Amino acid sequence: MPSKFLHPFSPAAAEDFITIVRAEGCTLWDDQGNRYLDALASLWYCQVGHGRAEIIDAVAGQMRLLDAYQTFAPFTNQPAEELASMVAERSPHPDGRVFFCGSGSEAVDSALKIARGVHQLRGEPHRQVIIRRTDAYHGTNFGGTSAQGIAGNREGWGDLVPHFVEVPRDDIEAVSTVMAANEGKVAAVITEPMQGAGGVFPPQDGYLRGLRRLCDQHGALLIMDEVICGFGRTGQWFGAQHYGVVPDLMTFAKGVTSGYQPVGGVICSREVCDVLEQPGLVLRTGYTYAGHPTCMAAGVANLALMEEEGLVERVPHLADKLTEGLAALQADGLIRSYRGAGAVYAAELGYDAAAARMRLLGAGVVLRPIGTALALCPPLVITDHEIGTLFDTMADVLAEAPEKGEA
Ligand code: PLP
C-alpha cells in the first residue's frame, strides 16, 4: 500500500522513496544514515546551499513579527517592498515592477495573462497567440502546460488553453513564418533563456536576439522564463543579461529564495507597467500568498547572502571546473557529449539515463535523468573538492554502465 503522499512527477504506484532528513551545504542525509552530494541543488533551486542560518533566522524573525498578511490593496509589507526593489534592481528593468506569487508555474500563468491583458488594454483584443518552443518547460498550471514544448506533459489532460503555436527549438525562421501567418494576432513568444528541464539546451548564437527583433517587428511581447536561469545560474543575475537580450516580461522562482520558502514572480518592464497603471484599472489577477512576508524575508536574506558571498561572480569559476570535469568524462568515453552554460549542464550518455541515476544515488550523488542525459545543477557554493567527488563518482559509476552496450 503506497503512502498517503501522492508525489509530483512520479509513478503513482511507486513505493521506494528515499526519506531525506537533513541537509547542510551541498550534503544531504537520509533516514538510513546515507549521505549524498546534492549536485542538482534540490530541484535546480538551492543557490546558497542548505542550512544557511542567515535565511533561517530571517524567516524565524519575520514569523515572530508578522507571520503572514495579505497584500491586496490597501495592504503591503516591508519585506515584499524590499524584495521587489532588490529583484527589479538586479534585472534589466530597474524601473519596472515585480508581481509576486508562490511558484514558477504561477509566475508563468500570470505572465501569460498579463501579456494577453496588455494587448487587450492597448485595444488589440485579437492578439492572443503565444509562440512556444519544442522542449520548453514552463510549469504545470494550465497556461504553462499549454506553453510546454514537452509533448508528454501536455497530453492526457483534455483540452488545453487555445492559441498556442509551437516552433522547433532553434528555428528562428519558423518564428518569423508563424508571426507573418498570424499578423496582428501574436501576443507573445515565451522562451527560457537556456532551456532547462527539457534537457538543458543553451540557445544558438543570436537566437534570442532574433526573437527580440521579431517581437519588435510584429508587435508581440517577449516573455523570458527565468525560473532556472534567474538568480545567478548563468553567471549574471538573469539569463537575459547573460545573453544580452531585454524581454518585456520575466518569470522567476526557485533561486530567488534558494527554495527556503516558496516564491515566484513576474518582472514587468516599464512599458508594460505604463499600460497596467492606467487610472481606474484594477489588475484582476493575483494570489492569496502574493508578497507573503515570511517568504519575502527568505528572498531578501537569500539575495543579501548571494551578494555578500559573491556567488554570481563565482559562477565562471564553477563553469571552468564543471566543463573541465565533463570534458574529461567525454575524453574517457564515459559520456557522449555535454552542453550547458554557467553552473548548469547536461551530460549526454547516448542511452537511457534512469539506471545510471539510480546507481549514482547508491554511490552518494544526486543528479537528474532527462531522457538520455544527466542534468547537473549544483548549489553555487559547491567547493572544488565536492566537484572532484562529483566527477570521480560519475567516472566510477558510468564506467560500469551495463545498459551502455544496449544503446
Ligand atoms: N518554468 C521553468 C523554466 C521551470 O524550470 C519550472 C520548474 O522547473 C517552472 C516554470 C515551474 O516552476 P514550479 O515547479 O515552481 O511551478
PDB file of C-alpha atoms in Angstrom, residues 70-176:
ATOM      1  CA  GLN A  70      -2.272  39.651   2.534  1.00  0.00           C
ATOM      2  CA  THR A  71      -1.200  42.296   0.033  1.00  0.00           C
ATOM      3  CA  PHE A  72      -4.379  43.094  -1.900  1.00  0.00           C
ATOM      4  CA  ALA A  73      -4.963  46.885  -1.771  1.00  0.00           C
ATOM      5  CA  PRO A  74      -4.684  48.692   0.582  1.00  0.00           C
ATOM      6  CA  PHE A  75      -2.120  46.402   2.271  1.00  0.00           C
ATOM      7  CA  THR A  76       1.580  45.891   1.784  1.00  0.00           C
ATOM      8  CA  ASN A  77       4.514  44.838   3.959  1.00  0.00           C
ATOM      9  CA  GLN A  78       8.134  45.844   4.259  1.00  0.00           C
ATOM     10  CA  PRO A  79       9.777  42.557   3.155  1.00  0.00           C
ATOM     11  CA  ALA A  80       7.632  42.478  -0.019  1.00  0.00           C
ATOM     12  CA  GLU A  81       8.565  46.062  -0.865  1.00  0.00           C
ATOM     13  CA  GLU A  82      12.222  45.308  -0.197  1.00  0.00           C
ATOM     14  CA  LEU A  83      12.336  42.099  -2.226  1.00  0.00           C
ATOM     15  CA  ALA A  84      10.514  43.740  -5.156  1.00  0.00           C
ATOM     16  CA  SER A  85      13.147  46.503  -5.184  1.00  0.00           C
ATOM     17  CA  MET A  86      16.037  44.034  -4.898  1.00  0.00           C
ATOM     18  CA  VAL A  87      14.712  41.895  -7.758  1.00  0.00           C
ATOM     19  CA  ALA A  88      13.930  44.863 -10.042  1.00  0.00           C
ATOM     20  CA  GLU A  89      17.318  46.490  -9.376  1.00  0.00           C
ATOM     21  CA  ARG A  90      19.186  43.341 -10.380  1.00  0.00           C
ATOM     22  CA  SER A  91      17.076  42.814 -13.507  1.00  0.00           C
ATOM     23  CA  PRO A  92      17.172  44.626 -16.874  1.00  0.00           C
ATOM     24  CA  HIS A  93      14.085  46.523 -15.629  1.00  0.00           C
ATOM     25  CA  PRO A  94      15.176  48.618 -12.625  1.00  0.00           C
ATOM     26  CA  ASP A  95      12.288  50.994 -13.403  1.00  0.00           C
ATOM     27  CA  GLY A  96       9.798  48.129 -13.804  1.00  0.00           C
ATOM     28  CA  ARG A  97       7.722  46.390 -11.133  1.00  0.00           C
ATOM     29  CA  VAL A  98       7.525  42.894  -9.669  1.00  0.00           C
ATOM     30  CA  PHE A  99       4.356  40.797  -9.341  1.00  0.00           C
ATOM     31  CA  PHE A 100       4.736  38.091  -6.671  1.00  0.00           C
ATOM     32  CA  CYS A 101       3.246  34.604  -6.474  1.00  0.00           C
ATOM     33  CA  GLY A 102       4.200  31.273  -4.968  1.00  0.00           C
ATOM     34  CA  SER A 103       5.816  29.194  -7.719  1.00  0.00           C
ATOM     35  CA  GLY A 104       7.247  29.107 -11.210  1.00  0.00           C
ATOM     36  CA  SER A 105       4.003  27.710 -12.583  1.00  0.00           C
ATOM     37  CA  GLU A 106       2.007  30.556 -11.082  1.00  0.00           C
ATOM     38  CA  ALA A 107       4.566  33.006 -12.467  1.00  0.00           C
ATOM     39  CA  VAL A 108       4.207  31.590 -15.988  1.00  0.00           C
ATOM     40  CA  ASP A 109       0.402  31.621 -15.950  1.00  0.00           C
ATOM     41  CA  SER A 110       0.438  35.172 -14.579  1.00  0.00           C
ATOM     42  CA  ALA A 111       2.882  36.343 -17.259  1.00  0.00           C
ATOM     43  CA  LEU A 112       0.745  34.789 -19.999  1.00  0.00           C
ATOM     44  CA  LYS A 113      -2.339  36.562 -18.626  1.00  0.00           C
ATOM     45  CA  ILE A 114      -0.501  39.866 -18.279  1.00  0.00           C
ATOM     46  CA  ALA A 115       0.838  39.595 -21.850  1.00  0.00           C
ATOM     47  CA  ARG A 116      -2.611  38.994 -23.310  1.00  0.00           C
ATOM     48  CA  GLY A 117      -4.169  41.553 -20.960  1.00  0.00           C
ATOM     49  CA  VAL A 118      -1.754  44.272 -22.041  1.00  0.00           C
ATOM     50  CA  HIS A 119      -2.775  43.820 -25.682  1.00  0.00           C
ATOM     51  CA  GLN A 120      -6.450  43.904 -24.706  1.00  0.00           C
ATOM     52  CA  LEU A 121      -5.856  47.164 -22.855  1.00  0.00           C
ATOM     53  CA  ARG A 122      -3.989  48.586 -25.832  1.00  0.00           C
ATOM     54  CA  GLY A 123      -7.048  47.921 -27.985  1.00  0.00           C
ATOM     55  CA  GLU A 124      -5.748  44.802 -29.760  1.00  0.00           C
ATOM     56  CA  PRO A 125      -8.045  42.046 -28.475  1.00  0.00           C
ATOM     57  CA  HIS A 126      -7.090  39.709 -31.345  1.00  0.00           C
ATOM     58  CA  ARG A 127      -3.553  39.344 -30.065  1.00  0.00           C
ATOM     59  CA  GLN A 128      -3.911  36.027 -28.275  1.00  0.00           C
ATOM     60  CA  VAL A 129      -1.438  33.702 -29.996  1.00  0.00           C
ATOM     61  CA  ILE A 130       1.503  32.582 -27.855  1.00  0.00           C
ATOM     62  CA  ILE A 131       4.502  31.024 -29.592  1.00  0.00           C
ATOM     63  CA  ARG A 132       6.215  28.234 -27.660  1.00  0.00           C
ATOM     64  CA  ARG A 133       9.395  26.235 -28.414  1.00  0.00           C
ATOM     65  CA  THR A 134       9.875  22.487 -28.640  1.00  0.00           C
ATOM     66  CA  ASP A 135      11.456  21.095 -25.438  1.00  0.00           C
ATOM     67  CA  ALA A 136      10.372  24.135 -23.408  1.00  0.00           C
ATOM     68  CA  TYR A 137       9.278  23.582 -19.808  1.00  0.00           C
ATOM     69  CA  HIS A 138       7.013  26.213 -18.296  1.00  0.00           C
ATOM     70  CA  GLY A 139       5.416  24.541 -15.296  1.00  0.00           C
ATOM     71  CA  THR A 140       2.216  22.620 -14.861  1.00  0.00           C
ATOM     72  CA  ASN A 141      -0.692  25.021 -14.460  1.00  0.00           C
ATOM     73  CA  PHE A 142      -2.992  25.141 -17.486  1.00  0.00           C
ATOM     74  CA  GLY A 143      -1.214  28.094 -19.108  1.00  0.00           C
ATOM     75  CA  GLY A 144       2.232  26.619 -18.520  1.00  0.00           C
ATOM     76  CA  THR A 145       1.087  23.172 -19.618  1.00  0.00           C
ATOM     77  CA  SER A 146      -0.182  24.738 -22.864  1.00  0.00           C
ATOM     78  CA  ALA A 147       3.114  26.625 -23.228  1.00  0.00           C
ATOM     79  CA  GLN A 148       5.226  23.492 -22.794  1.00  0.00           C
ATOM     80  CA  GLY A 149       7.182  22.070 -25.668  1.00  0.00           C
ATOM     81  CA  ILE A 150       7.402  18.664 -23.997  1.00  0.00           C
ATOM     82  CA  ALA A 151       4.551  16.772 -25.634  1.00  0.00           C
ATOM     83  CA  GLY A 152       4.216  14.124 -22.920  1.00  0.00           C
ATOM     84  CA  ASN A 153       3.498  16.780 -20.308  1.00  0.00           C
ATOM     85  CA  ARG A 154       0.701  18.281 -22.419  1.00  0.00           C
ATOM     86  CA  GLU A 155      -1.074  15.007 -23.097  1.00  0.00           C
ATOM     87  CA  GLY A 156      -3.811  13.355 -21.065  1.00  0.00           C
ATOM     88  CA  TRP A 157      -5.456  16.418 -19.533  1.00  0.00           C
ATOM     89  CA  GLY A 158      -8.147  17.122 -22.107  1.00  0.00           C
ATOM     90  CA  ASP A 159      -8.294  20.454 -23.916  1.00  0.00           C
ATOM     91  CA  LEU A 160      -5.614  22.969 -23.015  1.00  0.00           C
ATOM     92  CA  VAL A 161      -5.578  26.754 -23.454  1.00  0.00           C
ATOM     93  CA  PRO A 162      -6.141  27.685 -27.130  1.00  0.00           C
ATOM     94  CA  HIS A 163      -3.933  29.803 -29.425  1.00  0.00           C
ATOM     95  CA  PHE A 164      -0.537  28.250 -28.629  1.00  0.00           C
ATOM     96  CA  VAL A 165       1.662  27.570 -31.651  1.00  0.00           C
ATOM     97  CA  GLU A 166       4.861  25.514 -31.412  1.00  0.00           C
ATOM     98  CA  VAL A 167       8.086  26.198 -33.289  1.00  0.00           C
ATOM     99  CA  PRO A 168      11.111  23.864 -33.464  1.00  0.00           C
ATOM    100  CA  ARG A 169      13.592  24.761 -30.729  1.00  0.00           C
ATOM    101  CA  ASP A 170      16.329  26.548 -32.701  1.00  0.00           C
ATOM    102  CA  ASP A 171      14.455  27.577 -35.837  1.00  0.00           C
ATOM    103  CA  ILE A 172      14.196  31.364 -35.930  1.00  0.00           C
ATOM    104  CA  GLU A 173      12.805  31.230 -39.480  1.00  0.00           C
ATOM    105  CA  ALA A 174       9.861  29.212 -38.165  1.00  0.00           C
ATOM    106  CA  VAL A 175       9.115  32.007 -35.682  1.00  0.00           C
ATOM    107  CA  SER A 176       9.201  34.527 -38.500  1.00  0.00           C
TER     108      SER A 176
END
